[in-house]
XYZ file of N, CA, C and O in Angstrom:
532
model
N 0.901 -1.153 0.214
C -0.196 0.071 0.148
C 0.946 1.467 -0.015
O 1.796 1.257 0.828
N 0.490 2.060 -1.178
C 1.401 3.400 -0.921
C 0.573 4.612 -0.352
O -0.807 4.556 -0.893
N 1.120 5.112 0.495
C -0.016 6.469 0.888
C 0.535 7.886 0.148
O 1.678 7.935 -0.237
N -0.536 8.797 0.171
C -0.277 9.846 -0.317
C -0.974 10.924 0.410
O -2.094 10.582 0.970
N -0.845 12.130 0.005
C -1.403 13.424 0.828
C -0.905 14.754 0.053
O -0.111 14.488 -0.729
N -1.761 15.688 0.218
C -1.477 17.263 0.103
C -0.553 17.841 1.089
O -0.250 16.802 2.029
N -0.245 18.844 0.732
C 0.762 19.466 1.720
C 0.419 19.823 3.286
O 0.652 19.532 4.206
N -1.138 20.380 3.166
C -1.684 20.606 4.446
C -2.273 19.349 5.054
O -2.637 19.400 6.416
N -2.638 18.362 4.328
C -2.624 16.899 4.986
C -4.593 16.721 4.898
O -4.691 15.634 5.303
N -5.018 17.742 4.574
C -6.572 17.465 4.028
C -6.872 16.367 3.272
O -7.778 15.527 3.488
N -5.973 16.212 2.281
C -6.594 15.071 1.150
C -5.495 13.891 1.553
O -4.413 14.116 1.537
N -6.010 12.852 1.532
C -4.957 11.646 1.646
C -5.844 10.484 1.040
O -6.820 10.140 0.895
N -4.847 9.844 0.582
C -5.559 8.800 -0.322
C -4.376 7.462 -0.072
O -3.161 7.770 0.078
N -4.435 6.265 -0.945
C -3.777 5.398 -0.844
C -4.005 4.586 -2.128
O -5.030 4.611 -2.882
N -2.724 4.052 -2.735
C -2.794 3.120 -3.845
C -2.449 1.631 -3.481
O -1.503 1.584 -2.934
N -3.122 0.882 -4.017
C -2.931 -0.906 -3.549
C -2.434 -1.272 -5.221
O -2.572 -0.304 -6.396
N -2.026 -2.304 -5.193
C -1.510 -2.864 -6.382
C -0.607 -2.431 -7.066
O 0.101 -1.571 -6.265
N 0.029 -2.742 -8.276
C 0.953 -2.077 -8.598
C 0.558 -0.834 -9.915
O -0.468 -1.137 -10.588
N 1.635 -0.236 -9.933
C 1.545 1.118 -10.908
C 1.886 0.325 -12.050
O 2.901 -0.386 -12.339
N 1.668 1.070 -13.236
C 1.851 0.553 -14.747
C 2.916 1.356 -15.135
O 3.918 0.973 -16.077
N 3.077 2.763 -14.565
C 4.664 3.436 -14.924
C 4.516 4.439 -13.955
O 3.629 4.984 -13.331
N 5.906 5.114 -14.285
C 6.104 6.708 -13.548
C 6.511 7.295 -14.604
O 7.534 6.635 -15.056
N 5.784 8.487 -15.204
C 6.260 9.101 -16.440
C 6.463 10.576 -16.104
O 6.337 11.072 -15.027
N 7.413 11.100 -16.692
C 7.551 12.622 -16.566
C 6.815 13.160 -17.716
O 7.046 13.017 -18.971
N 6.105 13.830 -17.576
C 5.012 14.696 -18.366
C 5.400 16.229 -18.754
O 5.837 17.048 -17.905
N 5.951 16.554 -19.818
C 6.301 17.758 -20.569
C 4.984 18.523 -21.060
O 5.252 19.369 -21.924
N 4.036 18.078 -21.178
C 2.938 18.874 -21.762
C 2.648 20.321 -21.087
O 3.095 20.296 -20.233
N 2.019 21.178 -21.803
C 1.907 22.437 -21.348
C 0.921 22.638 -20.280
O 1.216 23.388 -19.291
N 0.021 21.803 -20.177
C -0.542 21.892 -18.911
C 0.028 21.389 -17.604
O -0.081 21.893 -16.364
N 0.846 19.998 -17.643
C 1.763 19.648 -16.539
C 2.631 20.837 -16.325
O 3.070 21.143 -15.228
N 3.120 21.355 -17.403
C 4.406 22.737 -16.935
C 3.683 23.639 -16.206
O 4.269 24.023 -15.247
N 2.628 23.922 -16.719
C 1.850 25.101 -16.052
C 1.574 24.711 -14.616
O 1.737 25.318 -13.606
N 1.412 23.574 -14.258
C 0.763 23.273 -13.069
C 1.992 22.748 -12.028
O 1.717 22.889 -10.898
N 2.982 22.415 -12.666
C 4.099 21.839 -11.676
C 5.485 22.045 -12.108
O 6.311 22.178 -11.034
N 5.703 22.971 -13.280
C 6.920 23.468 -13.236
C 7.338 22.939 -14.703
O 6.667 22.854 -15.766
N 8.619 22.539 -14.747
C 9.372 22.108 -16.148
C 8.812 20.668 -16.680
O 8.100 20.859 -17.883
N 8.552 19.794 -15.770
C 7.275 18.860 -16.251
C 6.688 18.317 -14.660
O 7.433 18.550 -13.566
N 5.873 17.427 -15.032
C 5.300 16.624 -13.914
C 5.674 15.425 -13.769
O 5.587 14.516 -14.878
N 6.174 14.602 -13.057
C 6.191 13.395 -12.362
C 5.046 12.528 -12.138
O 4.443 13.014 -10.931
N 4.505 11.474 -12.776
C 2.953 11.144 -12.519
C 3.069 9.457 -12.648
O 4.167 9.008 -13.331
N 2.253 8.885 -11.732
C 2.075 7.626 -11.243
C 1.129 6.910 -12.028
O -0.221 7.926 -11.943
N 0.899 5.961 -12.906
C -0.388 5.989 -13.523
C -0.587 4.435 -12.993
O 0.369 3.539 -13.185
N -1.922 4.006 -13.066
C -2.107 2.623 -12.628
C -3.869 2.421 -12.890
O -4.439 3.162 -13.446
N -4.400 1.316 -12.331
C -5.807 0.934 -12.579
C -6.690 1.706 -11.627
O -6.185 1.724 -10.411
N -7.511 2.279 -11.801
C -8.516 3.581 -11.146
C -8.965 2.630 -10.023
O -9.422 3.271 -8.748
N -9.243 1.334 -10.041
C -9.935 0.385 -8.955
C -8.497 0.413 -7.842
O -8.852 -0.197 -6.578
N -7.361 0.720 -7.983
C -6.339 0.709 -7.171
C -6.331 1.756 -6.247
O -5.304 1.941 -5.308
N -6.566 2.840 -6.941
C -6.903 4.325 -6.183
C -8.162 4.408 -5.187
O -8.965 4.244 -5.388
N -7.850 4.829 -3.763
C -8.611 4.881 -2.743
C -8.286 6.273 -2.039
O -7.450 6.437 -1.504
N -9.497 7.212 -2.064
C -9.544 8.404 -1.335
C -10.075 8.232 -0.127
O -10.614 7.883 0.085
N -9.109 8.475 0.599
C -9.321 8.421 2.266
C -10.063 9.461 3.106
O -10.856 9.380 4.065
N -9.452 10.838 2.920
C -10.432 11.757 3.174
C -9.972 13.138 2.276
O -8.976 12.779 1.510
N -10.747 13.970 2.817
C -10.326 15.152 1.821
C -11.295 15.537 0.511
O -10.727 16.502 -0.010
N -12.228 14.639 0.121
C -12.789 14.830 -0.964
C -13.628 16.448 -0.806
O -13.519 16.996 -2.357
N -14.060 16.884 0.039
C -14.691 18.612 0.023
C -13.411 19.304 -0.404
O -13.665 20.257 -0.741
N -11.986 19.117 -0.065
C -11.100 20.014 -0.080
C -10.277 19.769 -1.710
O -9.402 20.833 -2.047
N -10.796 19.012 -2.615
C -10.257 18.703 -3.601
C -10.961 19.610 -4.669
O -12.251 19.492 -4.906
N -10.032 20.612 -5.674
C -10.817 21.254 -6.438
C -10.449 20.810 -7.998
O -9.837 19.572 -7.725
N -11.130 21.162 -8.813
C -10.787 20.275 -10.146
C -11.004 21.334 -11.247
O -11.827 22.157 -11.198
N -9.947 21.354 -12.006
C -9.773 22.362 -13.049
C -10.063 21.723 -14.408
O -9.603 20.480 -14.675
N -11.244 21.911 -15.406
C -11.448 21.354 -16.498
C -11.016 22.026 -17.227
O -11.191 23.434 -17.633
N -10.245 21.555 -18.598
C -9.702 22.460 -19.499
C -10.755 22.556 -20.307
O -11.810 22.065 -20.844
N -10.633 23.644 -21.454
C -11.550 24.052 -22.323
C -11.774 23.117 -23.265
O -12.911 22.901 -23.955
N -11.138 21.730 -23.668
C -11.241 20.688 -24.383
C -12.539 19.439 -23.808
O -12.820 18.860 -24.502
N -12.384 20.006 -22.417
C -13.280 19.018 -21.670
C -12.746 17.609 -21.333
O -13.351 16.871 -20.702
N -11.735 17.323 -22.242
C -11.003 16.037 -21.937
C -9.792 16.320 -20.933
O -9.778 15.513 -19.798
N -9.139 17.351 -20.681
C -8.365 17.391 -19.595
C -8.864 17.796 -18.077
O -9.482 18.768 -18.230
N -8.243 17.102 -16.987
C -8.704 17.558 -15.704
C -7.574 17.137 -14.839
O -6.620 16.771 -15.088
N -7.776 18.396 -13.780
C -6.368 18.786 -13.093
C -7.273 18.810 -11.687
O -7.665 19.526 -11.477
N -6.415 17.904 -10.618
C -7.199 17.786 -9.361
C -6.002 18.567 -8.716
O -4.987 18.565 -8.718
N -6.635 19.529 -7.455
C -5.551 20.251 -6.637
C -6.311 20.339 -5.226
O -7.627 20.179 -5.029
N -5.483 20.713 -4.317
C -6.091 20.699 -2.961
C -6.529 22.220 -2.903
O -5.747 23.134 -3.292
N -7.683 22.414 -2.741
C -8.279 23.910 -2.649
C -7.350 24.578 -1.351
O -7.793 25.932 -1.384
N -7.039 24.021 -0.343
C -6.597 24.553 0.828
C -5.008 25.010 0.562
O -4.695 26.200 0.783
N -4.121 24.060 0.147
C -2.734 24.312 -0.071
C -2.578 24.376 -1.402
O -1.217 24.932 -1.552
N -2.977 24.093 -2.153
C -2.709 23.964 -3.931
C -2.012 22.949 -4.217
O -1.432 22.983 -5.667
N -1.184 21.933 -3.375
C -1.034 21.015 -3.915
C -1.482 20.435 -5.096
O -2.819 19.939 -5.320
N -0.790 19.942 -6.245
C -1.124 19.273 -7.488
C -1.358 18.023 -7.369
O -0.535 17.273 -6.884
N -2.680 17.067 -7.742
C -2.708 15.954 -7.264
C -2.595 14.926 -8.474
O -2.750 14.008 -8.402
N -2.765 15.930 -9.533
C -2.877 15.101 -10.836
C -4.252 14.924 -11.332
O -5.235 15.566 -10.921
N -4.704 13.772 -12.343
C -5.757 13.685 -12.735
C -6.302 12.274 -11.803
O -6.116 11.105 -12.373
N -6.892 12.379 -10.667
C -7.126 11.391 -9.677
C -7.424 10.055 -9.953
O -7.216 8.734 -9.532
N -8.589 10.201 -10.821
C -9.375 9.072 -11.488
C -10.228 9.395 -12.811
O -10.587 10.219 -12.926
N -9.917 8.340 -13.663
C -10.777 8.519 -14.737
C -11.643 7.072 -15.029
O -11.865 6.777 -13.915
N -12.280 6.805 -16.046
C -12.532 5.706 -16.089
C -12.186 4.371 -15.890
O -12.559 3.388 -15.491
N -10.804 4.554 -16.372
C -10.055 3.180 -16.330
C -8.688 3.282 -15.661
O -8.171 2.381 -15.027
N -8.261 4.662 -15.405
C -7.058 4.594 -14.966
C -7.003 6.022 -13.788
O -7.736 6.637 -13.970
N -5.656 5.999 -12.841
C -5.656 7.315 -12.391
C -4.363 7.575 -12.842
O -3.505 7.090 -13.092
N -4.049 9.175 -12.634
C -2.801 9.661 -12.787
C -2.447 10.424 -11.953
O -3.096 11.682 -11.901
N -1.624 10.139 -10.868
C -1.332 10.961 -9.807
C -0.044 11.777 -9.681
O 0.782 10.992 -9.846
N 0.252 12.997 -9.138
C 1.322 13.630 -9.355
C 2.219 12.645 -8.424
O 1.647 12.535 -7.071
N 3.481 12.325 -8.702
C 4.252 11.488 -7.973
C 4.978 12.220 -6.651
O 4.977 11.892 -5.687
N 4.543 13.999 -6.821
C 4.852 14.719 -5.951
C 4.047 14.389 -4.294
O 4.220 15.014 -3.509
N 2.820 14.017 -4.578
C 2.042 13.796 -3.659
C 2.029 12.508 -2.734
O 1.568 12.391 -1.714
N 2.973 11.754 -3.113
C 3.159 10.625 -2.734
C 3.785 10.431 -1.453
O 4.786 11.388 -1.499
N 3.693 10.059 -0.291
C 4.403 9.766 0.965
C 5.348 8.730 0.796
O 6.119 8.712 1.856
N 4.821 7.614 0.439
C 5.784 6.342 0.238
C 6.487 6.278 -1.203
O 5.800 6.570 -2.181
N 7.543 5.483 -0.913
C 8.193 5.014 -2.155
C 7.160 4.352 -3.069
O 7.008 3.167 -2.784
N 6.664 4.550 -4.412
C 5.999 3.541 -5.158
C 6.964 2.347 -5.783
O 6.392 1.520 -6.212
N 8.194 2.100 -5.347
C 9.037 1.329 -6.110
C 8.818 1.103 -7.450
O 9.756 0.150 -7.902
N 8.304 1.545 -8.037
C 8.359 1.662 -9.730
C 9.234 3.291 -10.044
O 9.223 3.971 -9.254
N 10.180 2.876 -10.895
C 10.934 4.275 -11.349
C 10.504 4.999 -12.531
O 9.829 4.117 -13.783
N 10.819 5.902 -12.870
C 10.349 6.830 -13.929
C 11.034 6.072 -15.077
O 12.410 5.356 -15.160
N 10.286 5.692 -16.507
C 10.569 4.907 -17.399
C 10.614 5.701 -18.643
O 11.088 5.149 -19.691
N 9.867 6.803 -19.095
C 9.387 7.559 -20.141
C 9.219 8.859 -19.831
O 8.855 9.677 -18.716
N 9.766 9.709 -20.676
C 9.194 11.160 -21.058
C 8.084 11.088 -22.075
O 8.229 10.696 -23.088
N 6.862 11.936 -21.723
C 6.220 11.913 -22.760
C 5.780 13.805 -22.997
O 6.190 14.324 -22.235
N 5.007 13.479 -24.020
C 4.972 15.133 -24.512
C 6.059 15.823 -24.691
O 6.107 17.222 -24.342
N 6.985 15.385 -25.222
C 8.660 16.007 -24.954
C 8.590 17.045 -26.119
O 9.292 18.273 -26.320
N 7.620 17.260 -27.313
C 7.678 18.082 -28.183
C 7.134 19.256 -27.628
O 7.084 20.450 -28.071
N 6.493 19.505 -26.705
C 5.901 20.584 -25.755
C 6.860 21.191 -24.757
O 6.458 22.362 -24.112
N 8.196 20.180 -24.561
C 8.711 21.123 -23.537
C 9.589 22.317 -23.701
O 9.552 22.457 -24.970
N 9.801 23.124 -22.958
C 10.552 24.325 -23.190
C 11.556 24.006 -23.784
O 12.449 23.159 -23.536
N 12.270 25.013 -24.927
C 13.467 25.008 -25.377
C 14.728 25.314 -24.568
O 15.433 24.530 -24.669
N 14.519 25.986 -23.694
C 15.551 25.855 -22.461
C 15.659 24.448 -21.575
O 16.958 24.819 -21.009
N 15.119 23.853 -21.654
C 15.222 22.731 -20.793
C 15.740 21.440 -21.469
O 15.294 21.036 -22.753
N 17.089 20.829 -21.419
C 17.563 19.818 -21.734
C 17.450 18.629 -21.251
O 17.461 18.500 -20.111
N 16.434 17.434 -21.741
C 16.777 16.029 -21.171
C 17.965 15.386 -21.315
O 18.527 15.106 -22.586
N 18.370 15.182 -20.264
C 19.842 14.444 -19.983
C 19.878 13.098 -19.518
O 20.918 12.606 -19.343
N 18.679 12.346 -19.669
C 18.785 10.947 -19.069
C 18.621 9.941 -20.694
O 18.444 10.606 -21.703
N 18.555 8.890 -20.178
C 18.409 7.824 -21.351
C 17.064 7.180 -21.690
O 16.935 6.096 -22.119
N 15.921 7.650 -20.769
C 14.778 7.241 -20.920
C 13.993 7.616 -22.115
O 14.314 8.561 -22.783
N 12.945 6.379 -22.431
C 12.387 6.485 -23.742
C 11.836 8.057 -23.830
O 11.354 8.290 -22.829
N 11.626 8.518 -25.114
C 11.083 9.595 -24.924
C 9.893 9.469 -26.129
O 10.145 9.180 -27.345
N 8.929 10.202 -25.729
C 7.436 10.145 -27.135
C 7.413 11.570 -26.787
O 7.057 12.526 -26.260
N 7.397 11.957 -28.397
C 6.679 13.241 -28.729
C 5.217 14.016 -28.192
O 5.252 14.742 -28.086
N 4.280 12.871 -28.256
C 3.206 12.984 -27.684
C 2.721 11.961 -26.330
O 3.754 11.822 -25.741
N 1.697 11.436 -26.367
C 1.416 10.499 -25.391
C 1.766 9.104 -25.871
O 2.221 8.896 -26.770
N 1.520 8.311 -24.833
C 1.928 7.029 -25.049
C 0.967 5.920 -24.354
O 0.133 6.343 -23.273
N 0.611 4.882 -24.472
C -0.175 4.075 -23.548
C 0.546 2.746 -22.844
O 1.426 2.172 -23.628
N 0.398 2.959 -21.446
C 1.312 2.073 -20.396
C 1.070 0.451 -21.217
O 0.027 0.272 -21.556
N 1.847 -0.275 -20.923
C 1.974 -1.743 -21.357
C 0.968 -2.588 -20.329
O 0.628 -3.278 -20.952
N 0.798 -2.208 -19.237
C -0.146 -2.937 -18.232
C -1.544 -2.367 -18.714
O -1.806 -1.600 -18.431
């Protein structure tokens, strides 16, 4: 079981099962929410359990209607897209425990800022990808 929370502790969650990946996302939305990129853990939605703080979770929906970003309304912690129909995408920065999975890919690298250079040997995708699990 992996536990996670926001900075103020109002939002608490846990993740059971195994994550399908830990990715670095460079899309413009993640850059705006987290900085140069966002580290996200992805897994099956049934493995994500919100323990407390539902009333503290704010939701930003992008103009396209597909993109959602969850955050704590009290402290502003980015939580990712906590659940969709099939997967969760949680900001790795909100994890309190080691997920035991390590970064494997960079996604949306075509959107990264020109001044940022990726210096590792992880797989890079110009756009999105679908996890293998």
